[in-house]
XYZ file of C-alpha atoms in Angstrom:
666
model
C -23.609 19.710 0.508
C -22.916 22.296 -2.124
C -24.493 25.572 -3.008
C -23.771 27.575 -6.111
C -23.087 31.300 -6.073
C -22.603 32.910 -9.466
C -19.953 30.689 -11.122
C -18.797 29.400 -7.753
C -19.447 26.363 -5.638
C -19.079 26.229 -1.883
C -20.098 23.842 0.851
C -22.066 25.137 3.803
C -22.457 22.234 6.165
C -22.224 18.544 6.080
C -24.711 16.688 7.247
C -23.809 11.548 7.056
C -20.558 -10.243 6.601
C -19.420 -11.009 10.261
C -15.641 -11.201 10.706
C -14.456 -14.610 11.820
C -12.009 -15.138 14.653
C -8.353 -14.780 13.718
C -5.473 -16.630 15.296
C -1.850 -15.776 15.992
C -0.600 -16.446 12.461
C -3.667 -15.131 10.664
C -1.849 -12.131 9.209
C -1.472 -14.113 5.986
C -5.134 -13.137 5.558
C -4.005 -9.513 5.468
C -1.781 -9.914 2.453
C -1.069 -6.655 0.676
C -4.271 -6.322 -1.336
C -7.079 -3.808 -1.685
C -9.594 -5.945 0.204
C -11.130 -5.303 3.623
C -9.452 -7.440 6.282
C -10.763 -9.267 9.370
C -9.707 -8.345 12.886
C -6.140 -9.384 13.605
C -5.195 -11.428 16.643
C -3.850 -8.247 18.248
C -7.122 -6.395 17.692
C -9.130 -9.297 19.087
C -6.906 -9.385 22.151
C -7.196 -5.639 22.689
C -10.967 -5.664 22.338
C -11.251 -8.602 24.725
C -9.238 -6.595 27.258
C -11.876 -3.849 27.039
C -14.602 -6.434 27.583
C -12.810 -7.629 30.716
C -12.159 -4.131 32.068
C -15.602 -2.501 32.010
C -18.747 -3.549 33.858
C -20.836 -4.934 31.027
C -23.043 -6.726 33.565
C -24.468 -3.318 34.487
C -27.473 -2.942 32.202
C -29.037 0.097 33.879
C -28.663 2.180 30.732
C -30.646 -0.357 28.718
C -33.427 -0.174 31.295
C -33.387 3.635 31.184
C -33.275 3.727 27.394
C -36.215 1.308 27.066
C -38.388 2.878 29.742
C -41.645 4.382 28.512
C -41.516 2.796 25.045
C -44.810 3.188 23.175
C -44.236 2.329 19.513
C -41.880 2.857 16.610
C -42.155 3.590 12.905
C -44.074 0.752 11.216
C -41.556 0.368 8.390
C -37.816 -0.301 8.278
C -37.146 3.002 6.524
C -38.288 6.611 6.377
C -38.584 7.970 2.852
C -38.889 11.442 1.385
C -41.650 12.590 -0.963
C -39.751 11.173 -3.945
C -39.434 7.738 -2.363
C -35.750 8.076 -1.472
C -34.680 6.429 1.777
C -33.468 9.107 4.182
C -33.306 6.900 7.295
C -32.827 3.148 7.646
C -33.647 1.597 11.006
C -32.539 -1.913 10.051
C -29.043 -1.375 8.682
C -27.450 -1.305 12.143
C -29.244 -4.397 13.451
C -26.068 -6.459 13.031
C -24.785 -5.102 16.370
C -27.725 -6.581 18.276
C -25.996 -9.813 19.196
C -25.255 -11.468 22.520
C -21.578 -11.824 21.614
C -18.891 -9.268 20.897
C -17.997 -8.759 17.259
C -14.241 -9.015 16.710
C -14.068 -5.960 14.461
C -15.881 -3.658 16.925
C -14.685 -2.317 20.252
C -17.076 -3.953 22.787
C -17.765 -0.625 24.481
C -18.717 0.977 21.169
C -20.875 -2.042 20.339
C -22.685 -1.533 23.638
C -23.389 2.105 22.784
C -24.475 1.084 19.283
C -27.047 -1.273 20.802
C -28.358 1.493 23.040
C -28.650 3.899 20.119
C -30.502 1.206 18.174
C -33.446 1.521 20.582
C -35.744 3.675 18.485
C -39.308 4.896 18.673
C -41.702 7.047 20.674
C -41.143 7.079 24.437
C -43.224 8.520 27.260
C -41.101 10.519 29.699
C -44.084 11.398 31.912
C -47.558 12.785 31.405
C -47.430 15.456 28.681
C -43.744 14.877 27.794
C -42.604 12.451 25.073
C -39.503 11.818 22.997
C -38.752 10.347 19.596
C -35.326 8.714 19.644
C -33.359 6.864 16.990
C -34.998 8.682 14.053
C -31.890 10.771 13.375
C -28.592 11.655 15.016
C -30.445 13.752 17.606
C -33.560 13.407 19.788
C -36.876 15.261 19.360
C -38.914 16.093 22.466
C -42.608 17.006 22.719
C -44.248 18.866 25.616
C -48.026 19.381 25.713
C -48.998 23.016 26.076
C -52.399 24.627 26.459
C -53.053 24.819 22.729
C -50.803 22.159 21.258
C -47.398 20.536 21.202
C -44.154 22.326 21.990
C -41.487 20.682 19.810
C -37.903 20.738 21.075
C -35.145 20.106 18.496
C -36.922 18.883 15.336
C -34.024 16.668 14.150
C -31.855 17.251 11.074
C -34.258 16.810 8.167
C -37.923 17.478 7.596
C -38.629 13.881 6.582
C -37.482 12.316 9.858
C -39.085 15.027 12.007
C -42.390 14.664 10.149
C -42.313 10.912 10.786
C -41.678 11.516 14.493
C -44.583 13.938 14.708
C -46.865 11.475 12.918
C -45.915 8.794 15.427
C -46.847 11.146 18.278
C -50.155 12.014 16.637
C -51.014 8.373 16.112
C -50.202 7.053 19.573
C -50.712 10.018 21.898
C -52.733 12.931 20.553
C -53.160 14.809 17.307
C -52.891 18.471 18.236
C -51.332 21.456 16.472
C -47.729 22.477 17.018
C -47.819 25.637 19.131
C -44.101 26.332 19.554
C -40.681 25.106 18.480
C -37.585 25.355 20.664
C -34.059 25.128 19.235
C -31.656 24.227 22.039
C -28.603 25.309 20.048
C -27.120 26.286 16.718
C -26.217 22.919 15.170
C -28.145 21.638 12.181
C -29.254 18.324 13.708
C -31.344 20.372 16.163
C -33.104 22.747 13.783
C -32.849 21.264 10.271
C -36.160 19.372 10.482
C -38.211 22.501 11.181
C -40.406 22.153 8.068
C -41.448 18.668 9.097
C -43.288 20.034 12.152
C -44.517 23.474 11.057
C -44.553 25.946 8.155
C -43.521 29.528 7.427
C -47.078 30.862 7.376
C -47.819 29.722 10.926
C -44.548 31.207 12.172
C -45.016 34.502 10.359
C -48.598 34.968 11.571
C -47.646 34.198 15.169
C -49.470 30.874 15.455
C -46.179 29.078 16.164
C -43.470 30.671 18.313
C -39.816 29.813 17.660
C -37.587 30.107 20.738
C -33.793 29.967 20.612
C -30.736 31.156 22.565
C -28.970 34.452 21.928
C -27.377 34.748 18.459
C -28.832 31.419 17.323
C -29.535 32.380 13.722
C -26.219 34.146 13.197
C -24.212 31.163 14.433
C -26.375 28.578 12.650
C -25.674 30.279 9.349
C -22.114 31.444 9.824
C -20.286 28.724 11.744
C -19.518 26.624 8.678
C -19.600 29.101 5.802
C -16.047 30.418 5.594
C -14.476 26.985 6.100
C -17.371 25.002 4.662
C -15.574 23.004 1.983
C -13.065 21.498 4.386
C -15.616 21.054 7.168
C -17.911 19.173 4.798
C -15.106 16.901 3.629
C -14.059 16.138 7.185
C -17.656 15.712 8.360
C -18.022 12.988 5.740
C -15.222 11.160 7.547
C -16.532 11.908 11.030
C -20.051 10.604 10.426
C -19.020 7.718 8.195
C -20.859 8.993 5.122
C -18.538 7.224 2.675
C -18.731 3.712 4.152
C -21.579 1.279 4.515
C -22.881 0.069 7.853
C -21.557 -3.338 8.863
C -19.122 -5.182 11.121
C -16.232 -3.900 8.977
C -17.776 -0.486 8.438
C -19.964 2.088 10.117
C -21.335 1.032 13.506
C -22.516 4.125 15.366
C -21.908 7.835 15.640
C -21.457 7.706 19.410
C -23.860 10.613 19.851
C -26.518 8.745 17.876
C -26.591 6.343 14.929
C -25.666 8.681 12.072
C -27.072 11.657 10.175
C -30.232 11.431 8.084
C -30.045 12.319 4.389
C -33.314 14.216 4.034
C -33.874 17.908 3.360
C -32.809 20.327 6.119
C -34.200 23.820 6.610
C -33.801 26.787 8.910
C -35.873 29.667 10.232
C -35.007 32.643 12.394
C -36.250 32.625 15.983
C -39.217 34.787 16.963
C -38.103 34.923 20.600
C -34.511 35.056 21.823
C -33.411 34.050 25.331
C -30.594 36.277 26.563
C -29.642 35.438 30.126
C -29.723 32.801 32.836
C -32.734 32.994 35.097
C -35.206 34.111 32.447
C -38.657 32.625 33.006
C -40.992 32.267 30.050
C -44.498 30.976 29.571
C -44.498 28.899 26.404
C -48.060 27.952 25.495
C -49.003 27.789 29.168
C -45.883 25.842 30.208
C -43.497 27.603 32.591
C -39.823 27.304 31.570
C -36.690 28.506 33.368
C -33.594 29.045 31.204
C -29.856 28.754 31.820
C -27.493 30.128 29.174
C -24.637 27.873 28.027
C -23.225 29.798 25.060
C -19.718 28.704 24.196
C -20.008 25.208 25.624
C -20.977 22.576 23.066
C -22.217 25.281 20.672
C -21.606 29.013 20.380
C -25.342 29.547 20.959
C -26.955 27.156 23.452
C -29.179 27.046 26.504
C -30.373 24.573 29.110
C -33.882 24.792 30.584
C -36.091 23.438 33.325
C -39.811 22.635 33.567
C -40.799 23.386 37.213
C -44.274 21.887 36.920
C -42.900 18.621 35.574
C -39.619 18.560 37.549
C -37.789 17.809 34.288
C -34.397 19.224 33.293
C -33.613 19.586 29.575
C -29.805 19.500 29.471
C -29.626 20.104 25.691
C -26.237 18.896 24.414
C -24.257 20.135 27.384
C -24.968 16.771 29.039
C -24.926 13.485 27.123
C -24.111 9.835 27.798
C -20.624 10.205 26.329
C -17.585 12.444 26.500
C -18.291 15.232 24.048
C -15.864 17.125 21.828
C -13.803 20.050 23.027
C -12.676 20.131 19.407
C -14.813 18.315 16.878
C -13.074 16.168 14.265
C -14.983 17.820 11.438
C -13.266 21.065 12.377
C -14.532 24.012 14.421
C -13.177 26.441 16.955
C -11.898 24.702 20.064
C -14.329 24.977 22.953
C -13.690 26.089 26.518
C -13.607 22.960 28.691
C -13.457 25.043 31.854
C -16.566 27.039 30.911
C -18.317 23.808 29.946
C -17.599 22.352 33.389
C -18.858 25.587 34.969
C -22.171 25.370 33.105
C -22.645 21.797 34.310
C -21.804 22.909 37.843
C -24.365 25.695 37.569
C -27.018 23.203 36.405
C -26.161 21.016 39.375
C -26.735 23.940 41.711
C -29.859 25.289 39.995
C -31.776 22.180 39.061
C -30.460 18.816 40.275
C -32.207 18.638 43.648
C -35.579 19.569 42.171
C -35.381 17.335 39.067
C -36.834 13.849 38.820
C -35.816 13.347 35.181
C -33.026 14.755 33.023
C -33.492 14.603 29.269
C -31.202 15.836 26.522
C -30.839 16.455 22.819
C -29.119 13.069 22.391
C -29.424 9.673 24.067
C -31.877 8.551 26.733
C -33.084 10.146 29.997
C -31.481 9.911 33.415
C -34.104 8.996 36.020
C -34.029 10.015 39.672
C -32.638 13.072 41.448
C -29.674 11.215 42.945
C -28.652 9.754 39.577
C -28.995 13.173 37.947
C -26.804 14.797 40.591
C -24.156 12.080 40.280
C -24.053 12.344 36.486
C -23.811 16.129 36.620
C -21.028 15.931 39.211
C -18.970 13.358 37.339
C -19.498 14.981 33.948
C -18.433 18.329 35.395
C -15.344 16.749 36.926
C -14.482 14.893 33.728
C -14.305 18.119 31.690
C -12.576 19.955 34.551
C -10.038 17.141 34.987
C -9.037 17.202 31.315
C -8.834 20.992 31.411
C -6.822 21.248 34.623
C -4.440 18.392 33.922
C -3.756 19.651 30.408
C -2.691 23.012 31.834
C -0.733 21.395 34.669
C 1.325 19.409 32.191
C 1.552 22.294 29.735
C 2.977 24.450 32.515
C 5.607 21.768 33.062
C 6.606 22.062 29.408
C 4.750 19.044 28.000
C 3.705 19.285 24.357
C 0.176 18.507 23.091
C 0.915 14.945 22.030
C 2.828 14.254 25.238
C -0.121 15.566 27.256
C -2.550 13.493 25.239
C -0.478 10.357 25.874
C -0.184 11.103 29.593
C -3.690 12.042 30.740
C -6.148 9.357 31.768
C -9.259 9.790 33.868
C -9.272 8.402 37.413
C -11.355 5.245 37.769
C -14.092 7.116 39.617
C -14.742 9.067 36.399
C -13.503 6.663 33.741
C -15.725 3.730 34.739
C -18.930 5.813 34.523
C -20.445 4.802 31.185
C -21.417 8.394 30.347
C -17.742 9.384 30.663
C -16.556 6.963 28.004
C -15.191 8.308 24.720
C -17.884 7.304 22.232
C -17.852 10.724 20.538
C -15.160 12.942 22.002
C -12.165 11.363 23.702
C -9.824 12.323 26.517
C -6.993 12.021 23.985
C -8.110 14.624 21.490
C -9.912 16.787 24.066
C -6.585 17.262 25.875
C -4.981 18.441 22.646
C -7.987 20.677 21.995
C -7.645 22.252 25.435
C -3.974 22.930 24.721
C -5.057 24.536 21.450
C -7.611 26.710 23.267
C -4.846 28.294 25.350
C -1.713 28.035 23.237
C -2.752 27.302 19.663
C -2.234 23.872 18.128
C -0.051 24.804 15.174
C 3.141 24.792 17.232
C 4.341 23.029 20.381
C 6.997 25.608 21.296
C 9.929 23.586 19.967
C 11.941 25.672 17.447
C 12.604 22.478 15.480
C 8.883 22.538 14.656
C 8.598 26.282 14.062
C 8.925 26.069 10.282
C 8.316 22.424 9.354
C 8.577 20.887 5.948
C 5.373 20.076 4.091
C 4.116 16.490 4.537
C 5.234 15.601 1.021
C 8.720 17.087 1.497
C 9.127 15.550 4.926
C 7.905 12.202 3.662
C 10.369 12.145 0.776
C 13.338 12.990 3.009
C 12.174 10.615 5.741
C 11.932 7.775 3.257
C 15.303 8.592 1.722
C 16.967 8.732 5.145
C 15.582 5.286 5.993
C 16.955 3.749 2.823
C 14.083 4.050 0.397
C 10.459 3.061 0.087
C 11.000 -0.694 0.195
C 12.988 -0.411 3.421
C 10.219 1.641 5.067
C 7.585 -0.826 3.868
C 9.583 -3.736 5.277
C 9.861 -2.057 8.674
C 6.140 -1.201 8.595
C 5.223 -4.766 7.666
C 7.139 -5.993 10.705
C 5.338 -3.445 12.891
C 1.986 -4.709 11.632
C 3.004 -8.299 12.315
C 3.685 -7.195 15.902
C 0.380 -5.338 16.203
C 2.088 -1.925 16.318
C -0.431 -0.276 14.012
C 0.126 3.337 15.062
C 3.814 3.118 14.205
C 3.055 1.351 10.944
C 0.643 4.120 9.933
C 3.231 6.759 10.845
C 5.886 5.044 8.714
C 3.664 4.381 5.733
C 2.091 7.824 5.766
C 5.524 9.168 4.842
C 5.735 6.835 1.870
C 2.209 7.710 0.748
C 2.847 11.447 0.895
C 6.191 11.175 -0.850
C 4.848 8.832 -3.521
C 1.064 8.401 -3.573
C 1.368 5.995 -6.513
C 3.038 3.354 -4.334
C -0.016 1.145 -3.897
C 1.881 -1.444 -1.858
C 2.458 1.194 0.816
C -1.105 2.467 0.564
C -2.652 -0.986 0.875
C -0.448 -1.796 3.839
C -1.217 1.546 5.514
C -4.917 0.857 4.954
C -4.573 -2.519 6.684
C -3.001 -0.896 9.738
C -5.480 1.986 9.783
C -8.355 -0.483 9.551
C -7.213 -2.338 12.673
C -7.063 0.979 14.555
C -10.649 1.550 13.477
C -11.717 -1.871 14.748
C -10.148 -1.026 18.116
C -11.601 2.480 18.490
C -14.187 3.136 21.202
C -15.140 6.421 19.562
C -17.574 6.170 16.669
C -15.989 9.147 14.839
C -12.474 7.750 15.354
C -13.610 4.429 13.895
C -15.209 6.192 10.927
C -12.103 8.267 10.293
C -9.809 5.244 10.310
C -12.072 3.091 8.123
C -12.782 5.804 5.561
C -9.078 6.603 5.500
C -8.394 2.943 4.760
C -11.026 2.930 2.040
C -9.597 6.012 0.340
C -6.076 4.637 0.504
C -7.293 1.521 -1.281
C -9.806 2.933 -3.738
C -9.522 6.719 -3.789
C -12.212 9.297 -3.092
C -15.862 8.324 -3.402
C -18.340 11.168 -2.869
C -21.144 10.680 -0.382
C -24.752 11.519 -1.339
C -25.434 15.247 -0.936
C -28.633 16.263 0.864
C -30.759 19.025 -0.642
C -29.748 22.191 1.228
C -31.805 24.655 -0.791
C -34.057 25.396 2.186
C -31.016 26.551 4.162
C -29.456 28.378 1.227
C -32.689 30.302 0.749
C -32.218 31.806 4.208
C -28.562 32.731 3.799
C -28.016 36.428 4.555
C -26.538 38.237 1.559
C -23.717 39.585 3.708
C -22.619 36.092 4.830
C -22.373 34.897 1.245
C -20.486 37.986 0.099
C -18.117 37.746 3.067
C -17.300 34.142 2.163
C -15.922 35.301 -1.187
C -12.919 36.778 0.630
C -11.418 33.331 1.260
C -11.553 32.606 -2.493
C -9.304 35.410 -3.681
C -6.297 34.139 -5.652
C -3.560 36.606 -4.689
C -1.443 36.057 -7.802
C -4.396 36.923 -10.045
C -5.640 39.794 -7.858
C -2.165 41.314 -7.455
C -2.235 44.985 -8.395
C -6.022 45.142 -8.795
C -8.110 47.771 -7.012
C -11.786 47.193 -7.699
C -14.772 48.858 -6.031
C -18.112 47.060 -6.371
C -21.548 48.349 -5.362
C -24.323 45.806 -4.937
C -27.998 46.700 -4.713
C -30.394 43.975 -3.556
C -34.102 44.727 -3.823
C -36.509 43.352 -1.195
C -33.670 42.378 1.114
C -34.876 41.121 4.510
C -31.460 41.435 6.159
C -30.305 44.975 5.386
C -33.094 47.514 4.983
C -31.207 49.582 2.412
C -30.303 46.506 0.383
C -26.911 48.102 -0.171
C -23.603 46.250 0.005
C -20.113 47.014 -1.198
C -16.962 45.050 -1.949
C -13.446 46.450 -2.178
C -10.621 44.405 -3.649
C -7.183 45.823 -2.914
C -3.825 44.359 -1.932
C -5.265 40.947 -2.933
C -7.746 41.237 -0.025
C -11.545 41.468 -0.394
C -13.475 43.562 2.131
C -17.261 43.361 2.570
C -19.537 46.153 3.825
C -23.227 46.561 4.715
C -25.201 49.766 4.113
C -22.423 51.242 2.008
C -21.980 52.404 -1.590
C -18.847 53.821 -3.183
C -19.227 57.183 -4.928
C -17.308 55.987 -7.973
C -17.612 52.223 -8.260
C -15.904 50.165 -10.933
C -18.801 47.695 -10.938
C -22.454 48.046 -9.956
C -24.584 44.923 -9.553
C -28.369 45.024 -9.205
C -30.589 42.078 -8.365
C -33.526 41.082 -6.178
C -33.310 38.920 -3.085
C -35.180 36.220 -5.002
C -32.598 36.293 -7.795
C -29.882 36.026 -5.153
C -31.628 32.957 -3.712
C -32.050 31.441 -7.173
C -28.341 31.917 -7.862
C -27.027 30.347 -4.666
C -29.482 27.441 -4.822
C -28.630 26.710 -8.441
C -32.159 27.419 -9.706
C -30.680 29.819 -12.225
C -27.253 30.605 -13.657
C -25.524 33.966 -13.799
C -25.702 33.901 -17.588
C -29.456 33.263 -17.571
C -30.077 35.880 -14.884
C -28.163 38.468 -16.903
C -29.960 37.452 -20.077
C -33.439 37.824 -18.585
C -32.528 41.079 -16.863
C -32.911 39.920 -13.253
C -29.177 40.500 -12.679
C -27.719 43.643 -14.193
C -24.082 44.667 -14.376
C -22.503 48.047 -14.981
C -18.811 47.668 -15.698
C -18.856 44.311 -17.442
C -15.106 44.108 -18.101
C -14.196 44.933 -14.505
C -16.737 42.419 -13.245
C -15.295 39.722 -15.484
C -11.811 40.502 -14.185
C -13.067 40.317 -10.600
C -14.674 36.914 -11.197
C -11.335 35.711 -12.510
C -9.756 36.275 -9.094
C -12.117 33.827 -7.370
C -10.869 30.326 -6.672
C -12.954 27.166 -6.964
C -12.881 24.645 -4.136
C -12.641 20.947 -4.950
C -14.464 18.841 -2.341
C -12.359 15.814 -3.304
C -9.045 17.085 -1.933
C -6.761 14.500 -0.360
C -6.793 13.742 3.353
C -4.834 10.481 3.574
C -2.992 11.361 0.375
C -1.327 14.630 -0.709
């Protein structure tokens, strides 16, 4: 998703035929070509081992996920006002078979079937959920005057459809409140599908969120938005089609919808654990969980209903301590502590536990057991990572060493459909020690991937020699080693298509074997880009979010665009005056460029500025949403500049970010 600021572009957030059986000498089918390949004999064997290891006869989750079903959307798709499909219920139906598909890890296929169960579900009297209409789950609680909506999905089109389904099959009543459990877009983006600005501004609809919700919702992805968006496209499979050889499931839900997201600031902020609030006649007890799955998050409990809303702190999968799209590493120990606190506060008095993803857990004993084992899973990864780190193990050694004990590993909700023990261990190491270096001086100042690749290839006797060794590794099912070898060739010579095609073949098999939906997506999109290059994914319309961007956040993001060679020796002072600014009462901002570093200030003006910019908040919104250009705004007088030459020189220091940068290539 891209927004335009002046002459700049930056990304804010990203939002998303059956293989036949192979036999032992089927690798002839994986000749070095650009085509998608079937599962190899090694992949089939590995996936069958998973099928024989886990208790697939236990179908309790299917019973829980189906319980209370009322109805689903009457069509196969949800469309926006222009007729564009933003959600397709049918495209993942291929997983709904009684047999395991060779190209899909059986455990992931099981989760994909569970996430395929979509529709409106009754939790108990006055509480309902819409599941399978987006990556997340939307919950409805009946208040005195209307419906309390919890987490209105990612886009207004899917949330509006969910609300319509509730109105049709339960009761048509106004929305009286909206609750955002945390600061990730799939839990607030659909706000304008369930309410409108007028009702929020006049107090008809309350908006409740945890401390610092709006700040984190806006800021988390701004400074690093271009890279996060690119990587999110990999993580959620946005550049591959659904199918046995493609996208299967997101692990946390199917995938992300492609409708229009929005955002609004909360009207009530919850600050501390133990707060009790009456929301439209419904008593709610809150527990803060900031810094667990999101920087701003809470859990809450409905005493009258004996229902615990665990938000995204509890799910039916291992979550991410570090998300593959990129974000600050989370505190696994704090996460475990929040779960432990929920166990103490709410488990014994809860009959049902619901969340922001997946299906409910029914029964106090089951809730307590899931809380206990989820707590211990995060704590185990945390503690064992530090135990091994304190023995001198490096991140990759720790990742290869840690495995959950059977008592935790065999619980379906502790399987790695989204996060994994492997990368969560490395993330925990990063949280304490930083991931850029493992402490070995040999790795203190490494060569670039391209330099290392060229020397690696030369030391092994040239590209053909490396390819020959990699081909043998693939024939033996050693795909990780093959990818390692061929990655060096690709980075030293990205034009060697033989190496790229072969690396894609190996990467593809790793994708077919992955239990994690994001891991699978990463491998398969990597294979696709090795074969065919970069293909952009459709970009959702983010103007509703851009319209709410604080001026300061946008100005601050310019600092990471300064080109030091161009800015060298420049000292430029810029005053900015924004009329009708909702964020800073004075509407005054200032920028100082010196030493090739840009500093941003609120409520400040320099006495002798080199540049003075004047505009209204509406002009600012029009610029960042692309509804006007800088040239047009200057021409019609809505954007005025004093110090034109200095301003032009300043604009020349700003870099442009290409969203098509290489990931599997240099």
